[in-house]
Short mmCIF file of C-alpha atoms in Angstrom, two decimals:
data_model
loop_
_atom_site.label_atom_id
_atom_site.label_comp_id
_atom_site.label_asym_id
_atom_site.label_seq_id
_atom_site.Cartn_x
_atom_site.Cartn_y
_atom_site.Cartn_z
CA MET A 1 8.94 226.05 -117.49
CA THR A 2 7.52 225.68 -120.98
CA PRO A 3 10.34 225.67 -123.55
CA PRO A 4 10.25 228.51 -126.10
CA LEU A 5 8.99 227.69 -129.57
CA PRO A 6 10.09 229.42 -132.76
CA ASP A 7 8.02 231.50 -135.15
CA ILE A 8 8.03 229.11 -138.10
CA PRO A 9 7.56 231.70 -140.90
CA GLN A 10 10.49 233.64 -139.45
CA VAL A 11 12.60 230.47 -139.39
CA GLU A 12 11.83 229.82 -143.05
CA ILE A 13 12.75 233.37 -144.05
CA ALA A 14 15.95 233.18 -142.00
CA ILE A 15 16.95 229.92 -143.72
CA VAL A 16 16.60 231.57 -147.13
CA GLU A 17 18.57 234.63 -145.99
CA MET A 18 21.35 232.52 -144.47
CA THR A 19 21.50 230.37 -147.59
CA ASN A 20 21.88 233.40 -149.83
CA ALA A 21 24.55 234.85 -147.57
CA PHE A 22 26.46 231.57 -147.88
CA ARG A 23 26.10 231.63 -151.67
CA ARG A 24 27.34 235.23 -151.82
CA GLU A 25 30.37 234.28 -149.72
CA ASN A 26 31.15 231.70 -152.40
CA LYS A 27 30.65 234.12 -155.32
CA LEU A 28 27.35 232.56 -156.41
CA GLY A 29 24.07 234.21 -157.31
CA GLU A 30 21.21 234.41 -154.84
CA VAL A 31 18.18 232.14 -155.10
CA LYS A 32 14.64 233.51 -155.06
CA ILE A 33 11.63 231.98 -153.34
CA ASN A 34 9.35 230.06 -155.71
CA ALA A 35 5.78 229.31 -154.65
CA ASN A 36 5.65 225.85 -156.24
CA LEU A 37 8.95 224.79 -154.69
CA SER A 38 7.69 226.09 -151.35
CA LYS A 39 4.53 224.00 -151.72
CA ALA A 40 6.54 220.88 -152.54
CA ALA A 41 8.76 221.48 -149.50
CA ARG A 42 5.77 222.13 -147.21
CA ASP A 43 3.85 219.06 -148.36
CA TYR A 44 6.87 216.82 -147.85
CA ALA A 45 7.77 218.28 -144.47
CA ALA A 46 4.19 217.63 -143.32
CA TYR A 47 4.39 214.07 -144.66
CA LEU A 48 7.64 213.36 -142.80
CA ALA A 49 6.21 214.71 -139.56
CA ARG A 50 2.94 212.81 -139.97
CA THR A 51 4.59 209.47 -140.77
CA ASN A 52 7.59 209.82 -138.44
CA THR A 53 9.96 209.13 -141.34
CA PHE A 54 13.06 210.94 -142.50
CA SER A 55 14.61 210.33 -145.91
CA HIS A 56 14.57 211.83 -149.40
CA THR A 57 12.38 208.97 -150.66
CA ALA A 58 10.14 208.31 -147.65
CA ASP A 59 7.00 208.71 -149.80
CA GLY A 60 8.35 206.52 -152.61
CA ARG A 61 9.18 209.52 -154.79
CA GLU A 62 12.31 211.45 -155.66
CA PRO A 63 12.55 215.19 -154.88
CA ALA A 64 12.19 216.04 -158.58
CA GLU A 65 8.92 214.07 -158.76
CA ARG A 66 7.50 215.93 -155.78
CA ALA A 67 8.50 219.27 -157.30
CA GLN A 68 6.80 218.39 -160.55
CA ARG A 69 3.62 217.27 -158.76
CA ALA A 70 3.59 220.70 -157.09
CA GLY A 71 3.68 222.37 -160.52
CA TYR A 72 7.39 223.07 -160.82
CA LEU A 73 8.66 222.14 -164.28
CA HIS A 74 12.33 221.71 -163.69
CA CYS A 75 15.72 221.44 -165.26
CA GLN A 76 17.42 220.82 -161.93
CA ILE A 77 16.25 219.93 -158.41
CA ALA A 78 18.22 219.43 -155.19
CA GLU A 79 16.85 218.78 -151.70
CA ASN A 80 18.20 219.16 -148.17
CA LEU A 81 16.53 217.81 -145.02
CA ALA A 82 17.21 218.66 -141.39
CA SER A 83 15.89 217.38 -138.06
CA ASN A 84 16.53 219.43 -134.93
CA LEU A 85 15.44 218.52 -131.40
CA ASP A 86 16.18 220.30 -128.12
CA SER A 87 14.40 219.87 -124.80
CA ARG A 88 15.20 223.53 -124.04
CA GLY A 89 13.24 224.70 -127.07
CA PHE A 90 14.35 227.04 -129.84
CA GLN A 91 14.51 230.70 -130.67
CA SER A 92 13.66 231.31 -134.34
CA SER A 93 17.14 232.42 -135.35
CA ALA A 94 18.78 229.54 -133.47
CA LEU A 95 16.67 226.90 -135.22
CA ALA A 96 17.41 228.41 -138.64
CA SER A 97 21.10 228.59 -137.83
CA GLN A 98 21.25 224.97 -136.65
CA ALA A 99 19.63 223.73 -139.84
CA VAL A 100 21.82 225.82 -142.13
CA GLU A 101 25.07 225.11 -140.28
CA GLY A 102 24.29 221.40 -140.35
CA TRP A 103 23.89 221.53 -144.13
CA LYS A 104 27.04 223.61 -144.57
CA ASN A 105 29.06 221.04 -142.62
CA SER A 106 27.76 218.05 -144.60
CA PRO A 107 29.44 217.57 -148.03
CA GLY A 108 26.31 216.50 -149.91
CA HIS A 109 24.08 219.19 -148.42
CA ARG A 110 26.79 221.82 -148.89
CA LYS A 111 27.04 220.86 -152.55
CA ASN A 112 23.30 221.47 -152.96
CA MET A 113 23.54 224.87 -151.26
CA LEU A 114 26.36 225.84 -153.61
CA ALA A 115 24.92 224.39 -156.81
CA GLN A 116 26.04 226.82 -159.49
CA HIS A 117 23.01 226.89 -161.75
CA VAL A 118 20.03 226.80 -159.36
CA VAL A 119 18.11 230.07 -159.19
CA GLU A 120 15.06 229.34 -157.00
CA ILE A 121 14.32 227.95 -153.55
CA GLY A 122 11.49 226.64 -151.43
CA VAL A 123 11.76 226.14 -147.66
CA ALA A 124 9.36 224.58 -145.18
CA VAL A 125 9.68 223.98 -141.43
CA VAL A 126 7.20 221.93 -139.39
CA ARG A 127 7.01 220.76 -135.80
CA ALA A 128 7.21 216.97 -135.51
CA PRO A 129 5.48 214.93 -132.79
CA ASP A 130 7.84 214.38 -129.85
CA LYS A 131 7.87 214.94 -126.10
CA ASP A 132 10.50 217.66 -126.69
CA PRO A 133 10.45 220.44 -129.28
CA LYS A 134 11.44 218.83 -132.58
CA PHE A 135 11.39 220.47 -136.00
CA LEU A 136 11.88 219.18 -139.54
CA SER A 137 13.18 221.46 -142.30
CA VAL A 138 12.97 220.85 -146.03
CA GLN A 139 14.98 222.98 -148.44
CA LEU A 140 14.46 222.62 -152.21
CA PHE A 141 16.60 224.23 -154.88
CA GLY A 142 15.56 224.47 -158.50
CA ARG A 143 16.32 225.67 -161.97
CA PRO A 144 13.09 225.92 -164.01
CA LYS A 145 12.56 224.30 -167.39
CA GLU A 146 12.02 227.72 -168.94
CA LEU A 147 15.73 228.43 -168.45
CA ALA A 148 16.75 225.53 -170.70
CA TYR A 149 18.70 226.76 -173.69
CA GLU A 150 19.26 225.81 -177.32
CA PHE A 151 22.12 226.15 -179.73
CA LYS A 152 22.72 224.94 -183.28
CA ILE A 153 25.71 223.43 -185.04
CA SER A 154 25.63 223.78 -188.82
CA ASN A 155 28.13 222.11 -191.16
CA VAL A 156 28.45 223.87 -194.53
CA SER A 157 31.90 222.40 -195.17
CA ASP A 158 32.50 219.39 -197.41
CA VAL A 159 33.76 217.08 -194.63
CA LYS A 160 32.19 215.19 -191.75
CA VAL A 161 33.00 216.80 -188.40
CA SER A 162 33.20 215.05 -185.01
CA TYR A 163 32.26 216.88 -181.82
CA ALA A 164 31.00 216.21 -178.32
CA PHE A 165 28.55 217.96 -176.03
CA GLY A 166 27.62 216.98 -172.49
CA GLY A 167 29.99 214.03 -172.65
CA THR A 168 28.22 212.52 -175.67
CA ALA A 169 30.02 212.12 -179.00
CA HIS A 170 28.37 213.30 -182.22
CA GLU A 171 29.15 213.51 -185.93
CA ILE A 172 27.65 215.99 -188.33
CA ALA A 173 27.74 215.30 -192.06
CA PRO A 174 28.30 217.98 -194.73
CA GLY A 175 25.19 220.03 -195.37
CA TYR A 176 23.48 219.14 -192.10
CA ALA A 177 22.54 221.15 -189.00
CA VAL A 178 21.81 219.88 -185.49
CA THR A 179 19.95 221.72 -182.72
CA HIS A 180 20.81 220.84 -179.13
CA SER A 181 18.59 221.61 -176.14
CA ALA A 182 20.13 221.49 -172.67
CA CYS A 183 19.14 222.39 -169.14
CA LEU A 184 22.62 223.30 -167.98
CA PRO A 185 25.48 225.13 -169.67
CA GLY A 186 28.09 222.93 -171.28
CA GLU A 187 31.11 222.78 -173.49
CA ILE A 188 31.31 221.93 -177.18
CA VAL A 189 34.44 219.93 -178.03
CA ILE A 190 35.21 219.81 -181.78
CA GLU A 191 37.82 217.76 -183.63
CA LEU A 192 39.29 220.15 -186.21
CA GLN A 193 41.17 219.46 -189.40
CA GLN A 194 44.48 221.29 -189.48
CA GLY A 195 44.76 221.37 -193.25
CA MET A 196 46.94 219.91 -195.97
CA ALA A 197 50.14 221.49 -194.67
CA ARG A 198 49.63 219.97 -191.21
CA PRO A 199 47.73 216.66 -191.48
CA GLY A 200 45.68 215.44 -188.54
CA SER A 201 43.30 217.16 -186.16
CA VAL A 202 43.32 219.28 -183.05
CA THR A 203 40.71 219.50 -180.31
CA SER A 204 39.03 222.88 -179.84
CA ARG A 205 36.65 223.83 -177.01
CA TYR A 206 33.85 226.40 -176.90
CA ASP A 207 31.29 227.32 -174.25
CA ALA A 208 27.83 226.62 -175.65
CA ARG A 209 25.58 229.67 -175.34
CA ASN A 210 21.84 230.02 -175.64
CA GLY A 211 20.57 231.07 -179.07
CA GLN A 212 23.91 230.79 -180.80
CA VAL A 213 24.64 229.14 -184.13
CA TYR A 214 28.06 227.54 -184.65
CA THR A 215 28.68 227.24 -188.39
CA LEU A 216 31.53 225.08 -189.64
CA LYS A 217 32.76 226.15 -193.05
CA PRO A 218 35.80 225.69 -195.32
CA GLY A 219 38.87 227.68 -194.32
CA PRO A 220 42.14 228.39 -196.13
CA GLN A 221 44.43 225.52 -197.18
CA GLY A 222 42.03 222.76 -196.26
CA THR A 223 41.30 223.95 -192.73
CA LEU A 224 37.93 224.53 -191.14
CA ALA A 225 36.66 227.89 -189.96
CA LEU A 226 33.90 228.66 -187.47
CA ASP A 227 31.37 231.46 -187.57
CA ILE A 228 29.54 232.09 -184.31
CA SER A 229 26.32 234.07 -184.62
CA GLY A 230 23.60 234.95 -182.15
CA PRO A 231 23.56 236.64 -178.71
CA ALA A 232 26.97 237.90 -177.57
CA ALA A 233 28.66 236.21 -180.49
CA GLY A 234 30.98 239.05 -181.40
CA GLN A 235 33.02 238.78 -184.56
CA PRO A 236 33.40 235.52 -186.54
CA ALA A 237 36.19 233.44 -185.04
CA ALA A 238 38.67 231.33 -186.99
CA MET A 239 39.29 227.82 -185.76
CA PRO A 240 42.66 227.51 -184.01
CA LYS A 241 45.36 225.74 -185.99
#
C-alpha cells in the first residue's frame, strides 16, 4: 500500500499555528507570517533537499545572510531545522506535530521558538529524496530592522557622567548629547553622584524606550536629576539618592 503523504501547505500553516500556541502558553506574543522570511525558508529547504545536506550553514551562509538575500532587513534572525522520515507516511497534522515537538524538546530550538522579541515567521516544508517519505522543515523567526529604536542621553549638568548600555561602558561630558540606536530593548545603567552630603556614587537602572530623551541635569545639594521626555515618559523623575 502506498504510504499517505501530507498536504505541504497545510503542514506549514499547522507549524505556524502550533508555534503561536506554544508562545501563548509561555506568555509571549504571536508571530506573523512574513513573505520574505517564507521565501528564505523555502529556498533553503529546497537547497537542503537537492544537495542531501542538513545544517544551518550547508550553503556557506548564516541564516541571517539568507534572510537578507531574500529581502528581509533584520534586527534579529533565528532558524530551526527538522528532518522527519517514516516508512508509513505522514498525515499533515502528524508531520507538523513531529517537527514542532522535536523543536520544543531541544533546548536550542526551544529558545528560538520562545525568543522574546521576534515578531515574524517564515516556514517551509519540502519532500526530500528517499525511498521512504522524508520531509525537511525550515522555520525562520525575525524582528525587522524597521523595529529598531533610538533614544538620547543629554548631559546638561556640569560633571562628566558614566553609564552603560548593552553591556558597553560610556561617558558623556557636560554639554554633550548621545543618540543610541538598538535593535533590541535594553537597560541604561548610570553611575550617579549622591551629592556633597553623601560623597560617592550609586548605580541606577532604567529601561531604555524608543523615542525617549534622558536628560541629566543638576539637582539639589550637588546631586544629579533626570528628566525623561518622549513617549510614555510620564512626569520628570528625580535620580534616586
